[in-house]
């Protein structure tokens, strides 16, 4: 069995039940972290609709949250989820605002790891997430 993540009539991802269940569980976690709905609707009859407006706002908030977090464990835990979300955003033709994420809303770093080493530069941070997303996209059938 597989489950479909659709935006309108376009299928963004056709995933196995296990991967879908894990992804949807993580959606709830990150909605709470960023304080916004994801736009990823409930799974009904193996189909899930994604609201483009809500999803766009969620993607940008998620990137800003990730950029503000300099805790190595939190970064490692979140990168796979964020890369998956970026694949969906790309397939939905959502223009990701990397500059806004780099500025991280002008807020201070949160969940800082001590001792704190130098964080990645703005360009390196975005490049690493883009690369991870491209690699992951090869394993995400539509």
XYZ file of C-alpha atoms in Angstrom:
142
model
C 0.000 0.000 0.000
C 1.033 3.568 -0.482
C -0.227 6.983 0.441
C -0.415 10.079 -1.707
C 0.523 13.639 -0.771
C -1.259 15.893 -3.238
C -1.547 19.598 -3.875
C -4.673 19.964 -5.910
C -4.466 17.450 -8.757
C -0.669 17.112 -8.549
C 0.888 14.251 -6.599
C 3.972 15.498 -4.775
C 4.863 12.215 -3.109
C 3.594 8.640 -3.202
C 4.959 6.987 -0.087
C 4.736 3.650 1.689
C 2.503 3.495 4.749
C 5.413 3.231 7.212
C 7.335 6.226 5.854
C 4.105 8.195 5.623
C 3.140 7.396 9.212
C 6.565 8.511 10.467
C 6.472 11.690 8.371
C 2.990 12.662 9.593
C 4.061 12.104 13.195
C 6.975 14.461 12.666
C 4.690 17.048 11.057
C 2.893 17.357 14.403
C 6.181 17.817 16.251
C 7.421 20.601 13.980
C 4.059 22.369 13.849
C 4.369 22.705 17.626
C 7.999 23.878 17.385
C 7.316 26.658 14.869
C 3.826 27.473 16.151
C 2.152 27.247 12.743
C -0.048 24.734 10.958
C 1.818 22.902 8.212
C -0.982 22.858 5.677
C -0.489 19.102 5.415
C -3.978 17.734 5.882
C -5.051 14.486 7.478
C -4.583 11.200 5.639
C -8.002 10.083 4.349
C -8.409 6.997 2.187
C -4.638 6.991 1.563
C -4.659 10.587 0.314
C -3.494 13.789 1.954
C -4.109 17.269 0.553
C -1.556 20.007 1.145
C -2.753 23.604 1.375
C -0.254 25.688 -0.644
C -0.622 28.895 1.381
C -0.248 27.260 4.796
C 2.518 24.967 3.572
C 4.548 27.885 2.175
C 4.391 29.728 5.494
C 5.315 26.517 7.338
C 8.337 25.886 5.097
C 9.682 29.390 5.709
C 9.045 29.230 9.464
C 10.691 25.800 9.633
C 13.811 27.043 7.854
C 14.050 30.091 10.122
C 13.609 27.862 13.199
C 16.340 25.517 11.973
C 18.709 28.381 11.228
C 18.282 29.827 14.742
C 18.986 26.465 16.364
C 22.683 25.803 16.865
C 22.360 22.622 18.909
C 24.105 19.794 17.047
C 21.650 17.086 18.160
C 18.585 19.171 17.301
C 20.074 19.984 13.899
C 20.774 16.305 13.216
C 17.293 15.262 14.313
C 15.562 17.865 12.169
C 17.591 17.824 8.956
C 15.951 14.734 7.461
C 12.471 16.096 8.065
C 13.396 19.502 6.681
C 14.991 17.947 3.588
C 11.768 15.966 2.994
C 9.688 19.134 3.333
C 12.011 20.931 0.892
C 11.484 18.185 -1.705
C 7.725 18.652 -1.384
C 8.102 22.439 -1.620
C 10.212 22.152 -4.764
C 7.719 19.802 -6.394
C 4.932 22.232 -5.498
C 6.919 25.048 -7.181
C 7.163 26.961 -3.906
C 9.936 29.526 -4.018
C 11.949 29.071 -0.844
C 13.133 32.315 0.733
C 16.622 31.337 1.888
C 17.629 34.916 2.728
C 14.817 35.262 5.270
C 15.860 31.974 6.840
C 19.485 33.129 6.965
C 18.441 36.232 8.859
C 16.197 34.037 11.045
C 13.860 36.941 11.693
C 16.672 38.847 13.424
C 16.174 36.765 16.553
C 18.935 35.390 18.710
C 20.060 31.792 18.497
C 17.963 29.348 20.491
C 18.825 25.968 21.947
C 22.514 26.746 21.825
C 24.853 23.878 22.491
C 27.656 24.474 24.975
C 30.500 24.486 24.163
C 29.473 26.129 20.942
C 31.702 25.913 17.947
C 31.415 28.150 14.933
C 28.178 27.560 13.085
C 27.998 27.148 9.336
C 28.103 30.278 7.236
C 24.855 31.403 5.674
C 25.815 30.052 2.256
C 27.120 26.738 3.605
C 23.984 26.165 5.679
C 21.648 26.650 2.717
C 23.892 24.652 0.370
C 23.985 21.681 2.756
C 20.193 21.592 3.093
C 19.713 21.952 -0.663
C 22.125 19.073 -1.295
C 20.431 16.838 1.268
C 17.062 17.658 -0.276
C 18.283 16.850 -3.818
C 19.696 13.523 -2.656
C 16.533 12.602 -0.775
C 14.298 13.587 -3.672
C 15.720 10.671 -5.694
C 14.112 8.294 -3.185
C 10.711 10.017 -3.038
C 8.514 8.690 -5.874
C 5.619 10.731 -7.176
